[in-house]
Amino acid sequence: MLWLLLGFAWCYALTVLNDRVVAHPGTSWAVSAAVLTGCLCLLLLSGPGPLRTLRWRPLVYAGALTYPFYLVHQSLGVPVTRGIIESVTGIGL
């Protein structure tokens, strides 16, 4: 059942990827899809596959410690960056 869910998530990500590639000129859908598929393959290999050492207990512990900082960075960083871009003229973005 989880493999089916993973397949649907991959298909959905490819359709959303099409919309994002159209919004950013100069990017290739094929290259973006290959990178997305490669990342998904790494995720699949890290389960029961040959990359299962990624489930090493210290790595899992470090991930659990740093994930809240990622969430704070995401929720605070985007509005701060937008505010800087709007207030500073000539920043080049």
mmCIF file with all atom_site columns, N, CA and C in Angstrom, residues 1 6 10 15 18 20 37 45-46 55 61 64-65 75 79 83 85 90 93:
data_model
loop_
_atom_site.group_PDB
_atom_site.id
_atom_site.type_symbol
_atom_site.label_atom_id
_atom_site.label_alt_id
_atom_site.label_comp_id
_atom_site.label_asym_id
_atom_site.label_entity_id
_atom_site.label_seq_id
_atom_site.pdbx_PDB_ins_code
_atom_site.Cartn_x
_atom_site.Cartn_y
_atom_site.Cartn_z
_atom_site.occupancy
_atom_site.B_iso_or_equiv
_atom_site.pdbx_formal_charge
_atom_site.auth_seq_id
_atom_site.auth_comp_id
_atom_site.auth_asym_id
_atom_site.auth_atom_id
_atom_site.pdbx_PDB_model_num
ATOM 1  N N  . MET A 1 1  ? 0.821  -1.193 0.000   1.00 0.00 ? 1  MET A N  1
ATOM 2  C CA . MET A 1 1  ? 0.000  0.000  0.000   1.00 0.00 ? 1  MET A CA 1
ATOM 3  C C  . MET A 1 1  ? 0.874  1.271  0.000   1.00 0.00 ? 1  MET A C  1
ATOM 4  N N  . LEU A 1 6  ? 3.412  6.036  -2.699  1.00 0.00 ? 6  LEU A N  1
ATOM 5  C CA . LEU A 1 6  ? 4.638  6.655  -3.190  1.00 0.00 ? 6  LEU A CA 1
ATOM 6  C C  . LEU A 1 6  ? 4.575  6.894  -4.696  1.00 0.00 ? 6  LEU A C  1
ATOM 7  N N  . TRP A 1 10 ? 4.724  10.524 -6.546  1.00 0.00 ? 10 TRP A N  1
ATOM 8  C CA . TRP A 1 10 ? 5.698  10.814 -7.603  1.00 0.00 ? 10 TRP A CA 1
ATOM 9  C C  . TRP A 1 10 ? 4.996  11.382 -8.829  1.00 0.00 ? 10 TRP A C  1
ATOM 10 N N  . THR A 1 15 ? 3.498  16.378 -12.105 1.00 0.00 ? 15 THR A N  1
ATOM 11 C CA . THR A 1 15 ? 2.544  17.336 -12.676 1.00 0.00 ? 15 THR A CA 1
ATOM 12 C C  . THR A 1 15 ? 2.748  18.731 -12.091 1.00 0.00 ? 15 THR A C  1
ATOM 13 N N  . ASN A 1 18 ? 5.728  20.409 -13.656 1.00 0.00 ? 18 ASN A N  1
ATOM 14 C CA . ASN A 1 18 ? 5.454  21.032 -14.953 1.00 0.00 ? 18 ASN A CA 1
ATOM 15 C C  . ASN A 1 18 ? 5.022  22.485 -14.777 1.00 0.00 ? 18 ASN A C  1
ATOM 16 N N  . ARG A 1 20 ? 5.724  24.468 -12.274 1.00 0.00 ? 20 ARG A N  1
ATOM 17 C CA . ARG A 1 20 ? 6.847  25.259 -11.763 1.00 0.00 ? 20 ARG A CA 1
ATOM 18 C C  . ARG A 1 20 ? 7.884  25.542 -12.838 1.00 0.00 ? 20 ARG A C  1
ATOM 19 N N  . THR A 1 37 ? 13.378 12.364 -9.763  1.00 0.00 ? 37 THR A N  1
ATOM 20 C CA . THR A 1 37 ? 13.368 10.906 -9.753  1.00 0.00 ? 37 THR A CA 1
ATOM 21 C C  . THR A 1 37 ? 14.621 10.356 -9.074  1.00 0.00 ? 37 THR A C  1
ATOM 22 N N  . LEU A 1 45 ? 16.295 3.709  -1.844  1.00 0.00 ? 45 LEU A N  1
ATOM 23 C CA . LEU A 1 45 ? 17.458 2.887  -1.500  1.00 0.00 ? 45 LEU A CA 1
ATOM 24 C C  . LEU A 1 45 ? 17.838 2.991  -0.027  1.00 0.00 ? 45 LEU A C  1
ATOM 25 N N  . SER A 1 46 ? 17.438 4.074  0.625   1.00 0.00 ? 46 SER A N  1
ATOM 26 C CA . SER A 1 46 ? 17.799 4.235  2.030   1.00 0.00 ? 46 SER A CA 1
ATOM 27 C C  . SER A 1 46 ? 16.887 3.437  2.952   1.00 0.00 ? 46 SER A C  1
ATOM 28 N N  . ARG A 1 55 ? 20.044 5.245  7.961   1.00 0.00 ? 55 ARG A N  1
ATOM 29 C CA . ARG A 1 55 ? 19.173 5.161  9.126   1.00 0.00 ? 55 ARG A CA 1
ATOM 30 C C  . ARG A 1 55 ? 19.983 4.986  10.408  1.00 0.00 ? 55 ARG A C  1
ATOM 31 N N  . TYR A 1 61 ? 19.038 10.962 15.103  1.00 0.00 ? 61 TYR A N  1
ATOM 32 C CA . TYR A 1 61 ? 19.024 11.872 16.247  1.00 0.00 ? 61 TYR A CA 1
ATOM 33 C C  . TYR A 1 61 ? 19.350 13.304 15.810  1.00 0.00 ? 61 TYR A C  1
ATOM 34 N N  . ALA A 1 64 ? 16.384 14.776 14.035  1.00 0.00 ? 64 ALA A N  1
ATOM 35 C CA . ALA A 1 64 ? 15.318 15.160 14.958  1.00 0.00 ? 64 ALA A CA 1
ATOM 36 C C  . ALA A 1 64 ? 15.651 16.461 15.678  1.00 0.00 ? 64 ALA A C  1
ATOM 37 N N  . LEU A 1 65 ? 16.931 16.699 15.935  1.00 0.00 ? 65 LEU A N  1
ATOM 38 C CA . LEU A 1 65 ? 17.329 17.945 16.594  1.00 0.00 ? 65 LEU A CA 1
ATOM 39 C C  . LEU A 1 65 ? 17.245 19.150 15.665  1.00 0.00 ? 65 LEU A C  1
ATOM 40 N N  . SER A 1 75 ? 9.509  29.331 7.930   1.00 0.00 ? 75 SER A N  1
ATOM 41 C CA . SER A 1 75 ? 8.394  30.236 8.201   1.00 0.00 ? 75 SER A CA 1
ATOM 42 C C  . SER A 1 75 ? 8.845  31.675 8.426   1.00 0.00 ? 75 SER A C  1
ATOM 43 N N  . PRO A 1 79 ? 9.272  35.427 4.603   1.00 0.00 ? 79 PRO A N  1
ATOM 44 C CA . PRO A 1 79 ? 8.774  36.803 4.744   1.00 0.00 ? 79 PRO A CA 1
ATOM 45 C C  . PRO A 1 79 ? 9.886  37.835 4.926   1.00 0.00 ? 79 PRO A C  1
ATOM 46 N N  . GLY A 1 83 ? 10.569 40.970 2.443   1.00 0.00 ? 83 GLY A N  1
ATOM 47 C CA . GLY A 1 83 ? 10.631 42.333 2.954   1.00 0.00 ? 83 GLY A CA 1
ATOM 48 C C  . GLY A 1 83 ? 11.916 43.035 2.566   1.00 0.00 ? 83 GLY A C  1
ATOM 49 N N  . ILE A 1 85 ? 13.769 42.359 -0.090  1.00 0.00 ? 85 ILE A N  1
ATOM 50 C CA . ILE A 1 85 ? 13.736 42.601 -1.534  1.00 0.00 ? 85 ILE A CA 1
ATOM 51 C C  . ILE A 1 85 ? 12.865 43.807 -1.863  1.00 0.00 ? 85 ILE A C  1
ATOM 52 N N  . GLY A 1 90 ? 17.536 48.129 -6.016  1.00 0.00 ? 90 GLY A N  1
ATOM 53 C CA . GLY A 1 90 ? 18.760 47.789 -6.716  1.00 0.00 ? 90 GLY A CA 1
ATOM 54 C C  . GLY A 1 90 ? 19.456 46.548 -6.190  1.00 0.00 ? 90 GLY A C  1
ATOM 55 N N  . LEU A 1 93 ? 17.310 41.543 -7.739  1.00 0.00 ? 93 LEU A N  1
ATOM 56 C CA . LEU A 1 93 ? 16.408 40.393 -7.804  1.00 0.00 ? 93 LEU A CA 1
ATOM 57 C C  . LEU A 1 93 ? 15.075 40.779 -8.395  1.00 0.00 ? 93 LEU A C  1
#
